[in-house]
mmCIF file of C-alpha atoms in Angstrom:
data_model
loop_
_atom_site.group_PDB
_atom_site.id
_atom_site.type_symbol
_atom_site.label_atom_id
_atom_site.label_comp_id
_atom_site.label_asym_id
_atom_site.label_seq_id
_atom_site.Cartn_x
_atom_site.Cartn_y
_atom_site.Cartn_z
ATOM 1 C CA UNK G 6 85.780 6.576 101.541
ATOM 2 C CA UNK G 7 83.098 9.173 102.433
ATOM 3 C CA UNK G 8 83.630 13.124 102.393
ATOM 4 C CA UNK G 9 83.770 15.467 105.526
ATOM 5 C CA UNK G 10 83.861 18.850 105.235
ATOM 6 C CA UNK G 11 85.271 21.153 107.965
ATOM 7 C CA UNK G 12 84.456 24.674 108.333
ATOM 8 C CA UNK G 13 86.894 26.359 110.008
ATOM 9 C CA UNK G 14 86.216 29.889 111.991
ATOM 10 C CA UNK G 15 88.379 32.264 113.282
ATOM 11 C CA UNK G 16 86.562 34.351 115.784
ATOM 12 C CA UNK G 17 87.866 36.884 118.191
ATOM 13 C CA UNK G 18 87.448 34.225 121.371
ATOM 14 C CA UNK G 19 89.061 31.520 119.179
ATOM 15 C CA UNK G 20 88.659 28.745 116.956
ATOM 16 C CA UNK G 21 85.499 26.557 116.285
ATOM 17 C CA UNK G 22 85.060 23.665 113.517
ATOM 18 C CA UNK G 23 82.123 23.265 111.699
ATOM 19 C CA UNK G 24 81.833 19.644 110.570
ATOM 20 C CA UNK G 25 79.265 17.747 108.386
ATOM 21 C CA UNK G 26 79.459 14.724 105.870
ATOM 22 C CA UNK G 27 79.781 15.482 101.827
ATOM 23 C CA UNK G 28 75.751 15.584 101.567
ATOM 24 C CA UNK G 29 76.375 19.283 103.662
ATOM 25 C CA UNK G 30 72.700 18.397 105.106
ATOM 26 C CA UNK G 31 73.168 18.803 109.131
ATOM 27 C CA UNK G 32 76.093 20.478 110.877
ATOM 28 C CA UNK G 33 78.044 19.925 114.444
ATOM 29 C CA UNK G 34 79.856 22.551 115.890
ATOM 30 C CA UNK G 35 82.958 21.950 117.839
ATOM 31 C CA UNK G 36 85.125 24.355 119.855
ATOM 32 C CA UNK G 37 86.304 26.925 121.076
ATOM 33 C CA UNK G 38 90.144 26.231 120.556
ATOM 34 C CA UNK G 39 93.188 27.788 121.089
ATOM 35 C CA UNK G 40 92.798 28.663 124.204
ATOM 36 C CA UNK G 41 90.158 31.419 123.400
ATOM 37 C CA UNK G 42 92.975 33.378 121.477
ATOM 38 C CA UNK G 43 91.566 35.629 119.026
ATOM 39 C CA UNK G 44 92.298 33.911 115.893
ATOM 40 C CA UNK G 45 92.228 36.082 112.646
ATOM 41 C CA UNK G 46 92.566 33.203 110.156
ATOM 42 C CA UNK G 47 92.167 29.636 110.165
ATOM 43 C CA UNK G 48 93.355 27.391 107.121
ATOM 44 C CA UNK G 49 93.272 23.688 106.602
ATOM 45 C CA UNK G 50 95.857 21.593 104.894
ATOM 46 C CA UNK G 51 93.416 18.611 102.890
ATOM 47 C CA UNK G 52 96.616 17.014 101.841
ATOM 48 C CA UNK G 53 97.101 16.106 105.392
ATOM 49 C CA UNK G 54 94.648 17.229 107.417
ATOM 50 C CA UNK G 55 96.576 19.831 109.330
ATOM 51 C CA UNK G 56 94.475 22.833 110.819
ATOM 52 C CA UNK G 57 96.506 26.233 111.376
ATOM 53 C CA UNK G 58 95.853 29.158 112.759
ATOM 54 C CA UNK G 59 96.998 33.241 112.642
ATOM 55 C CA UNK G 60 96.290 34.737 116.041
ATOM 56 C CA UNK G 61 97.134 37.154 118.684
ATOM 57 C CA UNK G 62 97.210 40.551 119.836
ATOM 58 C CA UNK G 63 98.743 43.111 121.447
ATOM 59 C CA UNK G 64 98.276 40.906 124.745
ATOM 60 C CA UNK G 65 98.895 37.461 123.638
ATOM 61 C CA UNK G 66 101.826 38.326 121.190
ATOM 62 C CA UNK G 67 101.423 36.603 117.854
ATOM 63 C CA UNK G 68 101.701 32.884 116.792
ATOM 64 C CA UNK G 69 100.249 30.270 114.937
ATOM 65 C CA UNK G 70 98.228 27.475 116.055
ATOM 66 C CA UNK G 71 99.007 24.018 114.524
ATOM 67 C CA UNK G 72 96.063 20.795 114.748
ATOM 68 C CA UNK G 73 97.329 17.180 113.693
ATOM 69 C CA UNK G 74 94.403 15.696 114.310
ATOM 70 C CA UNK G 75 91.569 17.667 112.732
ATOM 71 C CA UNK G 76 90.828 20.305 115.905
ATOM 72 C CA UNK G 77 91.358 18.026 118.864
ATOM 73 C CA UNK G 78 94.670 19.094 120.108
ATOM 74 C CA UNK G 79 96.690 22.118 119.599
ATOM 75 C CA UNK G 80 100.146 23.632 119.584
ATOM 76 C CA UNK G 81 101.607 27.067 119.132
ATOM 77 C CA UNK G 82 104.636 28.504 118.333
ATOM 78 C CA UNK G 83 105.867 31.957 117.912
ATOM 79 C CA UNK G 84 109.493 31.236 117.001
ATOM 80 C CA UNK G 85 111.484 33.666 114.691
ATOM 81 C CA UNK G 86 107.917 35.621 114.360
ATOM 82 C CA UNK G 87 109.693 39.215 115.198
ATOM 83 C CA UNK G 88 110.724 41.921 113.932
ATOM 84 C CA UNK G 89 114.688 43.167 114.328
ATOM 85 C CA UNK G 90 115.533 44.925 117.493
ATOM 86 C CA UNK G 91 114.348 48.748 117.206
ATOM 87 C CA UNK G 92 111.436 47.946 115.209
ATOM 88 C CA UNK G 93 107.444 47.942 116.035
ATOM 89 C CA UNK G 94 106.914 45.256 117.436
ATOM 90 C CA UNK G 95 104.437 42.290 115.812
ATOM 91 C CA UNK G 96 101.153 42.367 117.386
ATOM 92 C CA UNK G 97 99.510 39.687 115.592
ATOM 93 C CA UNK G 98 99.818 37.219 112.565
ATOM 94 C CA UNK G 99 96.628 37.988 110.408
ATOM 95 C CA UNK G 100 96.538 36.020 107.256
ATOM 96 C CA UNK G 101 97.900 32.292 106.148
ATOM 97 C CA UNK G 102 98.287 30.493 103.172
ATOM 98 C CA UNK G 103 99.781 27.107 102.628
ATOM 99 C CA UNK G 104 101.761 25.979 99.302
ATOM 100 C CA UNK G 105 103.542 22.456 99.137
ATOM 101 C CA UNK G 106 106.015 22.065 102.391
ATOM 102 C CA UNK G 107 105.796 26.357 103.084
ATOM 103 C CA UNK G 108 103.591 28.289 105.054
ATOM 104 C CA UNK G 109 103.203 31.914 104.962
ATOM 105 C CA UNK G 110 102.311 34.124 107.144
ATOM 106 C CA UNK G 111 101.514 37.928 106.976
ATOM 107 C CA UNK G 112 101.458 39.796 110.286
ATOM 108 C CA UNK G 113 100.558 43.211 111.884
ATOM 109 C CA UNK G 114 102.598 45.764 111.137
ATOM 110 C CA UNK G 115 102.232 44.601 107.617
ATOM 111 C CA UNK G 116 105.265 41.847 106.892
ATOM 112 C CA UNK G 117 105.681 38.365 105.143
ATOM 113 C CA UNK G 118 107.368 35.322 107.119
ATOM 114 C CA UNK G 119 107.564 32.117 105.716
ATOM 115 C CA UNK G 120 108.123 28.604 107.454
ATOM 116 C CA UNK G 121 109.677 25.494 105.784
ATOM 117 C CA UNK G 122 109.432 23.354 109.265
ATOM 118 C CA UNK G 123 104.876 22.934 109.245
ATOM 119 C CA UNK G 124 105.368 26.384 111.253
ATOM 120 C CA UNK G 125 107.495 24.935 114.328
ATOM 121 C CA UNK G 126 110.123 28.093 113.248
ATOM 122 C CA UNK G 127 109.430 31.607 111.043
ATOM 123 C CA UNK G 128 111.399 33.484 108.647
ATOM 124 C CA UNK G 129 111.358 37.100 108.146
ATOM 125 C CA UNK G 130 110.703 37.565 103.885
ATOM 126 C CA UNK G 131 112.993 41.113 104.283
ATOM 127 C CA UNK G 132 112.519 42.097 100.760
ATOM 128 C CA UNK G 133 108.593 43.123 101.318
ATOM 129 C CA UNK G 134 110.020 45.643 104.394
ATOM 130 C CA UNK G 135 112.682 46.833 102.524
ATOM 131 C CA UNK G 136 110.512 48.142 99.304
ATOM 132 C CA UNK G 137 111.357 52.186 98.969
ATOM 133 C CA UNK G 138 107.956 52.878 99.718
ATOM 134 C CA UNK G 139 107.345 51.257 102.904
ATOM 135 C CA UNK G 140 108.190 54.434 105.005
ATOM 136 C CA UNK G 141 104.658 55.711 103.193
ATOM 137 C CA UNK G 142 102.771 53.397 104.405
ATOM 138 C CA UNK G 143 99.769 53.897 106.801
ATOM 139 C CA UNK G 144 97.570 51.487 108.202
ATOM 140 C CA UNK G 145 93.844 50.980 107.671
ATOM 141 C CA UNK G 146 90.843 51.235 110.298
ATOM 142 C CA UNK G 147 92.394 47.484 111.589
ATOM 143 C CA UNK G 148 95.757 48.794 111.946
ATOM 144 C CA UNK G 149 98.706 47.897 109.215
ATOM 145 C CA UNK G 150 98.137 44.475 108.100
ATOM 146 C CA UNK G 151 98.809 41.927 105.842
ATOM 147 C CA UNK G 152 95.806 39.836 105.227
ATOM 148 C CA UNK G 153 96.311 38.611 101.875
ATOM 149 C CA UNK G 154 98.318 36.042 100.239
ATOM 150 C CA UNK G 155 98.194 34.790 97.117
ATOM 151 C CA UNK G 156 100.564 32.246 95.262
ATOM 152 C CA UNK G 157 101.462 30.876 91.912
ATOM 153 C CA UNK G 158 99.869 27.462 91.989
ATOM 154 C CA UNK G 159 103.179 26.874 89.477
ATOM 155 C CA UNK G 160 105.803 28.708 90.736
ATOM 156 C CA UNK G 161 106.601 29.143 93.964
ATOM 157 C CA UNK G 162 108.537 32.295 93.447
ATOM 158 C CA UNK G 163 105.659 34.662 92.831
ATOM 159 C CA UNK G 164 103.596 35.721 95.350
ATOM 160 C CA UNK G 165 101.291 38.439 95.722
ATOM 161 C CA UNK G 166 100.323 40.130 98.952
ATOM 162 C CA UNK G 167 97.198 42.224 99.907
ATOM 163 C CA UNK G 168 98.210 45.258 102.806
ATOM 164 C CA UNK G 169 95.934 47.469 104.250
ATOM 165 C CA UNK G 170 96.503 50.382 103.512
ATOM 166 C CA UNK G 171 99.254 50.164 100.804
ATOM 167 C CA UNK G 172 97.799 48.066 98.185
ATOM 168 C CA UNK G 173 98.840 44.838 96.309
ATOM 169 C CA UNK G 174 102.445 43.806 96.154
ATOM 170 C CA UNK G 175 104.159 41.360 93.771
ATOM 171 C CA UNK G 176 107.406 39.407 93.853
ATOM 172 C CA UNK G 177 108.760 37.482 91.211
ATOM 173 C CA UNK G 178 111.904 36.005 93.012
ATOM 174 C CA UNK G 179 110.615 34.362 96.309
ATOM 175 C CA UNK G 180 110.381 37.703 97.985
ATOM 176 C CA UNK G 181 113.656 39.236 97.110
ATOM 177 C CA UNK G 182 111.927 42.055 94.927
ATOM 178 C CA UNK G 183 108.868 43.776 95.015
ATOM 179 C CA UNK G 184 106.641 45.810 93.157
ATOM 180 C CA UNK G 185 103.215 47.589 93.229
ATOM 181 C CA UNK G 186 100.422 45.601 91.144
ATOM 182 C CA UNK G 187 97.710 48.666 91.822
ATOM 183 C CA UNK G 188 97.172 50.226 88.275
ATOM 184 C CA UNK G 189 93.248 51.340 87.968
ATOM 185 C CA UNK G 190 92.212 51.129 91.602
ATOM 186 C CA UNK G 191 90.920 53.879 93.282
ATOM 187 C CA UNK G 192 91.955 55.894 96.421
ATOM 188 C CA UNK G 193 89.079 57.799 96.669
ATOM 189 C CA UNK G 194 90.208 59.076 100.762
ATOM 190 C CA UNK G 195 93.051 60.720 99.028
ATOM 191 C CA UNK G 196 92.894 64.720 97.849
ATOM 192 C CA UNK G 197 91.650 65.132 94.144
ATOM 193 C CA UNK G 198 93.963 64.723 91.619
ATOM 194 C CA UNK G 199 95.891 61.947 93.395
ATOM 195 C CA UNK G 200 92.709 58.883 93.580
ATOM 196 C CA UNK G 201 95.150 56.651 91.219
ATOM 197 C CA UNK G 202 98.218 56.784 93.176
ATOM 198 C CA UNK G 203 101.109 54.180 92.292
ATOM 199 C CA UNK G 204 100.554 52.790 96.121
ATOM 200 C CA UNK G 205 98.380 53.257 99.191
ATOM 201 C CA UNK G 206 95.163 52.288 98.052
ATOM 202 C CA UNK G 207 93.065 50.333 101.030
ATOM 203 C CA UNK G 208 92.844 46.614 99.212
ATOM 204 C CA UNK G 209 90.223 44.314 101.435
ATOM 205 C CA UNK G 210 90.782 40.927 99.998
ATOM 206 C CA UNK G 211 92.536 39.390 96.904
ATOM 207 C CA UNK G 212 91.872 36.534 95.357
ATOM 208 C CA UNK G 213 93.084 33.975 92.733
ATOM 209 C CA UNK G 214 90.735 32.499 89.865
ATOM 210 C CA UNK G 215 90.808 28.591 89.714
ATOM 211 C CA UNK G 216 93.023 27.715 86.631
ATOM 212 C CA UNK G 217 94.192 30.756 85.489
ATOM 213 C CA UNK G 218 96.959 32.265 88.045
ATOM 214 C CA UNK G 219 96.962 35.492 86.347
ATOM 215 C CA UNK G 220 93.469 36.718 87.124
ATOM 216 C CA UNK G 221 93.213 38.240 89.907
ATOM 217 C CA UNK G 222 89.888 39.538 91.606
ATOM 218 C CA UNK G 223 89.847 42.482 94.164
ATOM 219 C CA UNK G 224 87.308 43.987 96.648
ATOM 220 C CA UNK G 225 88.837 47.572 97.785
ATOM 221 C CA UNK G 226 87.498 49.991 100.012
ATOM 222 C CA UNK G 227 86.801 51.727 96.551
ATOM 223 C CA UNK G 228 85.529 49.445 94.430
ATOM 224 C CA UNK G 229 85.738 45.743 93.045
ATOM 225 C CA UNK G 230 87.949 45.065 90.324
ATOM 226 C CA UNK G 231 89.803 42.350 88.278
ATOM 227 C CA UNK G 232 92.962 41.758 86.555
ATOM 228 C CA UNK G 233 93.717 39.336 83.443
ATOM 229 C CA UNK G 234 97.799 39.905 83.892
ATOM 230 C CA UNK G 235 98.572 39.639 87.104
ATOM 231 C CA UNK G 236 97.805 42.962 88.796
ATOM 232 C CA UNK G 237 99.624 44.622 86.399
ATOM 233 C CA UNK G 238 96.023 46.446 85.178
ATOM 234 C CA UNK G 239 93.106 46.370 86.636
ATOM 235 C CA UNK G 240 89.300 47.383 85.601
ATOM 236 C CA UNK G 241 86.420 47.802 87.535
ATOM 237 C CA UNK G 242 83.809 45.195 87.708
ATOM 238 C CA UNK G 243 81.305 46.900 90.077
ATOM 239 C CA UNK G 244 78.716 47.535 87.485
ATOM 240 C CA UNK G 245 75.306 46.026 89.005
ATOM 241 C CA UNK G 246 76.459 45.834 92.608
ATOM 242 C CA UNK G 247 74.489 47.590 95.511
ATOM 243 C CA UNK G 248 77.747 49.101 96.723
ATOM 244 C CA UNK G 249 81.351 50.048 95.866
ATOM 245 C CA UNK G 250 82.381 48.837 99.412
ATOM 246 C CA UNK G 251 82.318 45.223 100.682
ATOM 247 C CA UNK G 252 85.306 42.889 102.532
ATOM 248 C CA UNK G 253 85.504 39.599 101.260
ATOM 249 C CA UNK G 254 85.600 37.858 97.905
ATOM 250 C CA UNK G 255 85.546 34.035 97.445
ATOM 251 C CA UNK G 256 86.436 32.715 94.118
ATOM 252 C CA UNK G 257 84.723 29.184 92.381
ATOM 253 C CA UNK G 258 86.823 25.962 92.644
ATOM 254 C CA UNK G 259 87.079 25.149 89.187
ATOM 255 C CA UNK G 260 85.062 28.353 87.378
ATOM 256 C CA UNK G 261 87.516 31.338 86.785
ATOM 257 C CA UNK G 262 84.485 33.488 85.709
ATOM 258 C CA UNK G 263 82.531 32.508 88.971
ATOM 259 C CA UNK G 264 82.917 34.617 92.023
ATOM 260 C CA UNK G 265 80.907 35.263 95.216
ATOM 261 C CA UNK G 266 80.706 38.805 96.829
ATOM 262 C CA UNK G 267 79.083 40.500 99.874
ATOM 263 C CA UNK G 268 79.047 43.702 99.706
ATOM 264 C CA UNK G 269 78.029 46.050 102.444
ATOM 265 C CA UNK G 270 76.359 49.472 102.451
ATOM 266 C CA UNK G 271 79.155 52.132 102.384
ATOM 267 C CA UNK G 272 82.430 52.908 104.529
ATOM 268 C CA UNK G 273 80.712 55.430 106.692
ATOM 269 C CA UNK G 274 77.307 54.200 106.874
ATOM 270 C CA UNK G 275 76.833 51.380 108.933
ATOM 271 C CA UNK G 276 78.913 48.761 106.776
ATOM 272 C CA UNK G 277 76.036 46.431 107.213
ATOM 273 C CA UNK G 278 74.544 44.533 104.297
ATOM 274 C CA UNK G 279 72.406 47.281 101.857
ATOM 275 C CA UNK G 280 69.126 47.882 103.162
ATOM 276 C CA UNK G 281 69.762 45.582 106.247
ATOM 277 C CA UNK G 282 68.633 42.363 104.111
ATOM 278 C CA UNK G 283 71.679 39.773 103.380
ATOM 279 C CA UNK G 284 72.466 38.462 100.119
ATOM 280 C CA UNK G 285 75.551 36.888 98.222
ATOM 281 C CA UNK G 286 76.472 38.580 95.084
ATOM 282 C CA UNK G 287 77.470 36.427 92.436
ATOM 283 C CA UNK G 288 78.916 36.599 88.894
ATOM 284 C CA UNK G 289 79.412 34.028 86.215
ATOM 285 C CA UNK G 290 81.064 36.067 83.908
ATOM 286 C CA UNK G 291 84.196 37.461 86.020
ATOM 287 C CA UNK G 292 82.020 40.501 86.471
ATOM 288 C CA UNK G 293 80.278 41.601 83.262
ATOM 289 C CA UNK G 294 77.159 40.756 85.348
ATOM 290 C CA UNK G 295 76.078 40.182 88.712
ATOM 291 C CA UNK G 296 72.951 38.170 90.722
ATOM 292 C CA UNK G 297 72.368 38.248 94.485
ATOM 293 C CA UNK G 298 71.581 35.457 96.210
ATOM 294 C CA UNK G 299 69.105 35.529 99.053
ATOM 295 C CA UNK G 300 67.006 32.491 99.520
ATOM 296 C CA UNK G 301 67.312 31.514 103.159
ATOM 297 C CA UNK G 302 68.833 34.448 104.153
ATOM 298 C CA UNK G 303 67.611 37.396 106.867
ATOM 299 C CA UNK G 304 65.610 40.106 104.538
ATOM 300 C CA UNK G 305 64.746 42.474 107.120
ATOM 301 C CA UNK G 306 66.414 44.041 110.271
ATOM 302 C CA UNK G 307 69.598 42.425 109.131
ATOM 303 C CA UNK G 308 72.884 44.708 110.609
ATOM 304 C CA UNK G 309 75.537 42.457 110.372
ATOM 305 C CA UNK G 310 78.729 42.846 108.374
ATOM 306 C CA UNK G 311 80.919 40.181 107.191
ATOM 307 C CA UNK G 312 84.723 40.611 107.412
ATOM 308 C CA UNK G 313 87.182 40.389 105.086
ATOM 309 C CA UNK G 314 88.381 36.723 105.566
ATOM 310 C CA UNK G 315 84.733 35.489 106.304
ATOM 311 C CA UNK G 316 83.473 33.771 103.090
ATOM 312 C CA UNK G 317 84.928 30.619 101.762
ATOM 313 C CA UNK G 318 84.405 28.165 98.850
ATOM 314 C CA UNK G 319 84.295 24.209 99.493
ATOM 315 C CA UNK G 320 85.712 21.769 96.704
ATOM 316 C CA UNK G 321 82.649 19.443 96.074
ATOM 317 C CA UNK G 322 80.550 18.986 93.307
ATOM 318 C CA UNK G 323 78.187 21.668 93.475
ATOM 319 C CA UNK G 324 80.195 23.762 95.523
ATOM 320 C CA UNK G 325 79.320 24.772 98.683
ATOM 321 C CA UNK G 326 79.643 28.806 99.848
ATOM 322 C CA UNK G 327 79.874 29.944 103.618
ATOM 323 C CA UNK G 328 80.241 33.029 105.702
ATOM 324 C CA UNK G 329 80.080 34.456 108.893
ATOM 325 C CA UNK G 330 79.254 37.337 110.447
ATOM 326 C CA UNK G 331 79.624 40.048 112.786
ATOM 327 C CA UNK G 332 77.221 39.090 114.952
ATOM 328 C CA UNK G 333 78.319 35.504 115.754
ATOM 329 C CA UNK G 334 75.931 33.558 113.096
ATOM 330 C CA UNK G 335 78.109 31.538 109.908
ATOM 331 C CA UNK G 336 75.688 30.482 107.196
ATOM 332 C CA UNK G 337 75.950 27.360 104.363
ATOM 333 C CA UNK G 338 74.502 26.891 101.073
ATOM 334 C CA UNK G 339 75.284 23.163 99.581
ATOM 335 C CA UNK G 340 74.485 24.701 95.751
ATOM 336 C CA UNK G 341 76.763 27.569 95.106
ATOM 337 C CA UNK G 342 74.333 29.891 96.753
ATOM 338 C CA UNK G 343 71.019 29.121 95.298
ATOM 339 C CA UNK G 344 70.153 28.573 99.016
ATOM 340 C CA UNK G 345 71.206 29.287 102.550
ATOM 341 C CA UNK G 346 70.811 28.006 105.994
ATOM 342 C CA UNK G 347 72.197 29.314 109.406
ATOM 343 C CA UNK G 348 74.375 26.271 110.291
ATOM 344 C CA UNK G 349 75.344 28.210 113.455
ATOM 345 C CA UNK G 350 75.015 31.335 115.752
ATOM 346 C CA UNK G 351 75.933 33.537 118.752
ATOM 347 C CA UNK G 352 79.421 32.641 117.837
ATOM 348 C CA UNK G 353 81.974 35.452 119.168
ATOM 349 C CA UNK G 354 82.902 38.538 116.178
ATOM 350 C CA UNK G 355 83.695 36.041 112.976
ATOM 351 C CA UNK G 356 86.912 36.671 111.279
ATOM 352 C CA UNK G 357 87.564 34.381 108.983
ATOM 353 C CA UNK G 358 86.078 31.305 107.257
ATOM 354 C CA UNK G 359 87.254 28.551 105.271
ATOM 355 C CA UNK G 360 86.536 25.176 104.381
ATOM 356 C CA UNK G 361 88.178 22.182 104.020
ATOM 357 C CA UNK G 362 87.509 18.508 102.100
ATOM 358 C CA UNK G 363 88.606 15.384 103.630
ATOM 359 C CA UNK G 364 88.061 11.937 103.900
ATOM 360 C CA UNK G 365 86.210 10.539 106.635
#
């Protein structure tokens, strides 16, 4: 049966689907769904073909959206998604990720819920909130968020979250017990003396290599790095980038060594792409080296920034790469980045993107 391949993007005036057959040739864009929500992340399920989504706001409330039927109908629910009584309220669910019959779901102010129901019901993973140092804690420019979630293709009990701004968190036991993974990253904001603290670095996207759960690769606000044990250690791989700072990192389907970065041009100056011309960074040697990619791509007058959920890896055979940006416009390349085309544009803020594989 042929291949379709859905690109799905979260934008701050809600969902749209990007669809095309496996040849990833021409494009149709459908949307916007969920009600024009803004939607922070949008995942697909290939296994079934459910769509989900992480949205809200301080207005809406948070839930997450739920598509049987590859985008044309939706349902939310916001069941068990709170905090206890006393507490600061959620404003939003920010991050997803999907692993046999769970979903998880990390929300603003940073928690972990998890639903064993295909999200119809939430429950509130305590053991994150309860860590000693979560009374240290303080948010990032987006607020306190957790907006990555990685887990153990193998074992469902580890998981490890990404929180902005308290750094990467590890649990061994389903969420029972948690510990800091944040050796060797930098906290450069913080006075001298205290840059390598044992928490409260700003982490903007982890990642998981294909085939080898313990590396780990991380853009921070203060560098890019990579671990070989888990986040127990890590060690800088910036070496040959334009920039210490940059959002999202996508990782290969099958290549553990092969990753795709774009970095932008510095915290406080402008965090558009360097020199206002776009390019995807990639390495093929988990970071020893690094090549930018920019055939097809805007090389002059170029402001955009790309968020940290907005790039995305496809499963095909070569793989495809995709991001969007700031400005509305989400771009494809079919050959792991060799070259690009703008498959859409004047789409609201982009927030996330992903892609999904199924059959047609």
């Amino acid at each position: 049966m042929p291949e379709k391949v859905l690109v799905l993007v979260g934008t701050k005036k809600g969902a749209f689907i990007a669809e095309s057959d496996g040849k990833r040739g021409s494009w149709k864009l459908r949307g916007p769904f969920c009600e024009h929500w803004p939607m922070n992340h949008v995942v697909g399920d290939a296994a079934t073909g459910a769509i989900y989504g992480a949205g809200g706001n301080e207005w809406f409330g948070p839930a997450v959206w739920k598509s049987n039927d590859l985008g044309e109908t939706w349902t939310h629910s916001s069941d068990g998604l709170a905090y206890e009584a006393g507490e600061e309220p959620i404003k939003a669910v920010w991050s997803l990720a999907r692993r046999n019959g769970s979903l998880y779901a990390g929300v603003q102010p940073a928690g972990l819920f998890r639903s064993d129901d295909d999200g119809a019901t939430w429950s509130h993973i305590e053991g994150l909130q309860n860590h000693p140092s979560r009374k240290d804690w303080n948010p990032g420019g987006a607020g306190l968020i957790l907006h990555s979630i990685v887990t153990h293709p193998r074992d469902e009990e580890q998981i490890w979250v990404g929180i902005s701004s308290a750094g990467v968190f590890y649990t061994w036991d389903g969420g029972k017990t948690w510990e800091p993974r944040n050796r060797g990253t930098r906290a450069d904001f913080l006075p001298e003396g205290q840059n390598y603290p044992e928490f409260g670095q700003c982490v903007h996207c982890l990642v998981m290599a294909p085939g080898r759960p313990d590396r780990l690769y991380q853009q921070n606000h203060c560098g890019m790095y990579r671990s070989d044990d888990g986040g127990k250690n890590w060690q800088s791989i910036e070496k040959g980038l334009p920039s210490t700072f940059g959002f999202p990192a996508a990782t290969h389907p099958r290549d553990a060594d092969t990753l795709f970065l774009l970095p932008l041009n510095g915290d406080s100056a402008g965090r558009y792409v360097p020199d206002a011309k776009a390019a995807v960074w990639k390495t093929k040697d988990a970071g020893a080296t690094w090549l930018d990619e920019r055939k097809g791509l805007p090389q002059e007058d170029c402001y955009a920034g790309v968020l940290r959920q907005a790039m995305a890896t496809d499963s095909l055979e070569p793989a495809g790469v995709y991001f969007g940006t700031s400005g509305g416009s989400l771009f494809a390349s079919a050959n792991e980045g060799e070259n690009w085309s703008e498959i859409a544009r004047h789409l609201p803020t982009i927030l996330s993107v992903e892609a999904m594989v199924v059959s047609g």
